PDB file of C-alpha atoms in Angstrom:
ATOM      1  CA  LEU A  12     -14.483   6.307 -12.114  1.00 96.00           C
ATOM      2  CA  PHE A  13     -13.453   9.463 -10.242  1.00 97.00           C
ATOM      3  CA  CYS A  14     -10.718   9.168  -7.630  1.00 97.00           C
ATOM      4  CA  HIS A  15      -9.470  11.927  -5.336  1.00 96.00           C
ATOM      5  CA  SER A  16      -6.384  11.991  -3.135  1.00 96.00           C
ATOM      6  CA  TYR A  17      -5.641   8.646  -1.478  1.00 94.00           C
ATOM      7  CA  GLY A  18      -8.767   7.251  -3.146  1.00 95.00           C
ATOM      8  CA  SER A  19      -6.649   7.187  -6.302  1.00 97.00           C
ATOM      9  CA  VAL A  20      -4.392   4.616  -4.630  1.00 96.00           C
ATOM     10  CA  VAL A  21      -7.460   2.389  -4.183  1.00 97.00           C
ATOM     11  CA  CYS A  22      -8.513   3.030  -7.791  1.00 97.00           C
ATOM     12  CA  GLY A  23      -5.045   2.060  -8.969  1.00 97.00           C
ATOM     13  CA  LEU A  24      -5.114  -1.170  -6.982  1.00 96.00           C
ATOM     14  CA  ALA A  25      -8.604  -2.017  -8.273  1.00 97.00           C
ATOM     15  CA  ALA A  26      -8.027  -0.981 -11.900  1.00 98.00           C
ATOM     16  CA  ASP A  27      -7.344  -4.478 -13.196  1.00 97.00           C
ATOM     17  CA  THR A  28     -10.598  -5.817 -11.707  1.00 97.00           C
ATOM     18  CA  LEU A  29     -12.947  -3.121 -13.002  1.00 96.00           C
ATOM     19  CA  PRO A  30     -15.807  -4.196 -15.266  1.00 96.00           C
ATOM     20  CA  GLY A  31     -15.350  -3.433 -18.957  1.00 92.00           C
ATOM     21  CA  ARG A  32     -18.067  -0.776 -18.892  1.00 94.00           C
ATOM     22  CA  VAL A  33     -15.705   1.460 -16.876  1.00 96.00           C
ATOM     23  CA  SER A  34     -14.186   3.397 -19.750  1.00 96.00           C
ATOM     24  CA  ASP A  35     -12.389   6.127 -17.797  1.00 97.00           C
ATOM     25  CA  ILE A  36     -10.427   6.527 -14.571  1.00 98.00           C
ATOM     26  CA  ALA A  37      -9.875  10.167 -13.592  1.00 98.00           C
ATOM     27  CA  VAL A  38      -7.656  11.014 -10.628  1.00 98.00           C
ATOM     28  CA  ALA A  39      -7.209  14.377  -8.936  1.00 98.00           C
ATOM     29  CA  GLY A  40      -4.676  15.295  -6.276  1.00 96.00           C
ATOM     30  CA  SER A  41      -3.151  11.822  -6.369  1.00 96.00           C
ATOM     31  CA  PRO A  42      -0.188  10.626  -4.281  1.00 95.00           C
ATOM     32  CA  GLY A  43       0.220   7.782  -6.814  1.00 95.00           C
ATOM     33  CA  MET A  44      -1.741   4.774  -8.019  1.00 96.00           C
ATOM     34  CA  ARG A  45       0.653   1.983  -6.975  1.00 94.00           C
ATOM     35  CA  ALA A  46       1.937   1.748 -10.528  1.00 94.00           C
ATOM     36  CA  GLU A  47       5.038   2.864 -12.418  1.00 94.00           C
ATOM     37  CA  ASN A  48       2.896   3.989 -15.328  1.00 97.00           C
ATOM     38  CA  ALA A  49      -0.657   3.845 -16.652  1.00 97.00           C
ATOM     39  CA  SER A  50      -0.072   0.659 -18.634  1.00 97.00           C
ATOM     40  CA  HIS A  51       0.842  -1.157 -15.401  1.00 97.00           C
ATOM     41  CA  LEU A  52      -2.712  -0.548 -14.167  1.00 98.00           C
ATOM     42  CA  ASP A  53      -3.713  -3.324 -16.593  1.00 97.00           C
ATOM     43  CA  THR A  54      -7.016  -1.758 -17.577  1.00 97.00           C
ATOM     44  CA  SER A  55      -8.665  -0.880 -20.864  1.00 95.00           C
ATOM     45  CA  ALA A  56     -10.001   2.355 -19.320  1.00 96.00           C
ATOM     46  CA  ARG A  57      -8.518   5.694 -20.342  1.00 97.00           C
ATOM     47  CA  VAL A  58      -6.487   7.155 -17.464  1.00 98.00           C
ATOM     48  CA  TRP A  59      -6.783  10.897 -16.779  1.00 98.00           C
ATOM     49  CA  ALA A  60      -4.915  12.859 -14.094  1.00 98.00           C
ATOM     50  CA  MET A  61      -4.923  16.398 -12.752  1.00 98.00           C
ATOM     51  CA  ARG A  62      -3.342  18.346  -9.919  1.00 97.00           C
ATOM     52  CA  ASP A  63      -3.741  21.962  -8.883  1.00 96.00           C
ATOM     53  CA  ALA A  64      -0.504  23.956  -8.749  1.00 94.00           C
ATOM     54  CA  ASP A  65      -1.105  24.718  -5.047  1.00 95.00           C
ATOM     55  CA  ASP A  66      -1.961  21.160  -3.978  1.00 95.00           C
ATOM     56  CA  TRP A  67       0.214  19.969  -1.072  1.00 95.00           C
ATOM     57  CA  ILE A  68       0.059  16.399  -2.420  1.00 93.00           C
ATOM     58  CA  GLN A  69       2.804  17.327  -4.897  1.00 91.00           C
ATOM     59  CA  ASP A  70       5.219  17.313  -1.936  1.00 90.00           C
ATOM     60  CA  VAL A  71       4.579  13.622  -1.195  1.00 88.00           C
ATOM     61  CA  PRO A  72       7.477  11.537  -2.576  1.00 83.00           C
ATOM     62  CA  TYR A  73       6.348   9.705  -5.713  1.00 83.00           C
ATOM     63  CA  LEU A  74       8.048   6.358  -5.346  1.00 76.00           C
ATOM     64  CA  GLU A  75       7.579   2.865  -4.041  1.00 75.00           C
ATOM     65  CA  VAL A  76      10.360   1.105  -2.168  1.00 77.00           C
ATOM     66  CA  GLY A  77       9.950  -2.154  -0.313  1.00 81.00           C
ATOM     67  CA  GLY A  78       6.169  -1.941  -0.463  1.00 78.00           C
ATOM     68  CA  LEU A  79       6.114   1.596   0.940  1.00 76.00           C
ATOM     69  CA  GLY A  80       4.914   4.535  -1.113  1.00 80.00           C
ATOM     70  CA  HIS A  81       2.376   4.818  -3.888  1.00 91.00           C
ATOM     71  CA  GLY A  82       4.409   4.789  -7.087  1.00 89.00           C
ATOM     72  CA  ALA A  83       4.897   7.301  -9.864  1.00 93.00           C
ATOM     73  CA  ASP A  84       3.224  10.703 -10.136  1.00 96.00           C
ATOM     74  CA  PRO A  85       0.122  10.311 -12.353  1.00 97.00           C
ATOM     75  CA  VAL A  86       0.562  13.816 -13.830  1.00 97.00           C
ATOM     76  CA  SER A  87       4.186  13.184 -14.835  1.00 96.00           C
ATOM     77  CA  ALA A  88       4.861  12.720 -18.538  1.00 93.00           C
ATOM     78  CA  GLY A  89       6.390   9.307 -17.929  1.00 95.00           C
ATOM     79  CA  PHE A  90       3.259   7.955 -16.260  1.00 97.00           C
ATOM     80  CA  GLY A  91       1.247   8.169 -19.467  1.00 97.00           C
ATOM     81  CA  ALA A  92      -2.077   9.508 -18.208  1.00 98.00           C
ATOM     82  CA  ARG A  93      -3.986  12.147 -20.138  1.00 98.00           C
ATOM     83  CA  VAL A  94      -3.135  15.230 -18.060  1.00 98.00           C
ATOM     84  CA  LEU A  95      -5.967  17.671 -17.439  1.00 98.00           C
ATOM     85  CA  SER A  96      -6.173  21.238 -16.198  1.00 97.00           C
ATOM     86  CA  ALA A  97      -7.178  21.784 -12.576  1.00 97.00           C
ATOM     87  CA  ARG A  98      -7.119  25.575 -12.871  1.00 95.00           C
ATOM     88  CA  ASP A  99      -8.829  27.423 -10.000  1.00 95.00           C
ATOM     89  CA  ALA A 100      -9.095  24.330  -7.775  1.00 96.00           C
ATOM     90  CA  GLN A 101      -7.011  26.202  -5.168  1.00 93.00           C
ATOM     91  CA  GLY A 102      -5.300  23.358  -3.389  1.00 94.00           C
ATOM     92  CA  HIS A 103      -6.138  19.811  -2.410  1.00 96.00           C
ATOM     93  CA  SER A 104      -9.793  20.196  -1.478  1.00 95.00           C
ATOM     94  CA  GLY A 105     -10.970  22.356  -4.378  1.00 96.00           C
ATOM     95  CA  TYR A 106     -11.306  19.882  -7.249  1.00 97.00           C
ATOM     96  CA  PHE A 107     -15.098  19.630  -6.977  1.00 96.00           C
ATOM     97  CA  VAL A 108     -15.755  23.370  -6.542  1.00 97.00           C
ATOM     98  CA  PRO A 109     -18.134  24.868  -9.136  1.00 98.00           C
ATOM     99  CA  GLY A 110     -16.368  27.003 -11.733  1.00 97.00           C
ATOM    100  CA  THR A 111     -13.082  25.066 -11.690  1.00 97.00           C
ATOM    101  CA  ASP A 112     -11.540  23.374 -14.706  1.00 97.00           C
ATOM    102  CA  SER A 113     -11.309  20.207 -12.639  1.00 97.00           C
ATOM    103  CA  LEU A 114     -15.068  19.968 -12.049  1.00 98.00           C
ATOM    104  CA  ARG A 115     -15.792  20.789 -15.706  1.00 98.00           C
ATOM    105  CA  ASN A 116     -13.316  18.082 -16.701  1.00 98.00           C
ATOM    106  CA  PHE A 117     -14.915  15.498 -14.394  1.00 98.00           C
ATOM    107  CA  ALA A 118     -18.307  16.378 -15.909  1.00 97.00           C
ATOM    108  CA  GLY A 119     -17.009  16.142 -19.485  1.00 97.00           C
ATOM    109  CA  ILE A 120     -15.436  12.756 -18.836  1.00 97.00           C
ATOM    110  CA  GLY A 121     -18.537  11.542 -17.006  1.00 96.00           C
ATOM    111  CA  VAL A 122     -20.805  12.182 -19.982  1.00 95.00           C
ATOM    112  CA  GLY A 123     -18.237  11.149 -22.576  1.00 94.00           C
ATOM    113  CA  ALA A 124     -17.749  14.660 -23.970  1.00 95.00           C
ATOM    114  CA  TYR A 125     -14.004  14.149 -24.247  1.00 95.00           C
ATOM    115  CA  ARG A 126     -13.419  16.958 -26.744  1.00 92.00           C
ATOM    116  CA  THR A 127     -14.640  19.468 -24.136  1.00 94.00           C
ATOM    117  CA  VAL A 128     -12.040  18.690 -21.475  1.00 96.00           C
ATOM    118  CA  ALA A 129      -9.298  21.226 -20.782  1.00 96.00           C
ATOM    119  CA  CYS A 130      -5.796  19.818 -20.963  1.00 97.00           C
ATOM    120  CA  ALA A 131      -2.977  20.954 -18.695  1.00 96.00           C
ATOM    121  CA  GLY A 132      -0.619  23.357 -20.405  1.00 87.00           C
ATOM    122  CA  GLU A 133      -1.232  25.182 -23.627  1.00 84.00           C
ATOM    123  CA  ASP A 134      -1.857  22.271 -25.970  1.00 85.00           C
ATOM    124  CA  ASP A 135      -4.563  19.670 -26.488  1.00 90.00           C
ATOM    125  CA  THR A 136      -2.411  16.583 -25.958  1.00 92.00           C
ATOM    126  CA  CYS A 137      -4.826  15.034 -23.464  1.00 95.00           C
ATOM    127  CA  ARG A 138      -7.486  14.835 -26.195  1.00 94.00           C
ATOM    128  CA  ALA A 139      -5.226  13.202 -28.803  1.00 92.00           C
ATOM    129  CA  GLY A 140      -6.884  10.302 -30.562  1.00 91.00           C
ATOM    130  CA  LEU A 141     -10.345  10.943 -29.136  1.00 89.00           C
ATOM    131  CA  SER A 142     -13.348  11.351 -31.396  1.00 76.00           C
ATOM    132  CA  GLU A 143     -15.737  14.292 -31.385  1.00 57.00           C
ATOM    133  CA  ALA A 144     -18.570  11.923 -30.532  1.00 51.00           C
ATOM    134  CA  THR A 145     -19.619  11.407 -26.962  1.00 45.00           C
ATOM    135  CA  ALA A 146     -20.303   8.128 -25.275  1.00 49.00           C
ATOM    136  CA  ALA A 147     -23.575   9.368 -23.765  1.00 46.00           C
ATOM    137  CA  GLY A 148     -25.976   6.606 -22.943  1.00 41.00           C
ATOM    138  CA  ARG A 149     -23.348   4.003 -22.241  1.00 41.00           C
ATOM    139  CA  ALA A 150     -23.940   1.619 -19.348  1.00 33.00           C
TER     140      ALA A 150
END
């Protein structure tokens, strides 16, 4: 399930009702998912998050007070998502532009080629615990 911008709020709210065949939720440019952390989404799906360094959404306050706001920042370490690179996305509307890490990452997740995704930063933490095998052909 791919979720961009405020669509990630909807994905966060719907996460606990998703069918079991949804194995991944990937958010890009998210203002929050209405959760304090990924485990509060109450889903068995892996949660991935990415944000371009120039995305204005990073200036939205990541909090929820009295029912207002959208919760924690999905790319923050405390949220617990697998944080992906969004290199070359160039702001909020560039996540699906050909040649960007973000589009390659969406494609890799979509076909279950998890070992091909590019993590944020210099390490491979976002791929920790994932097998080399893909989940191609899953329903």
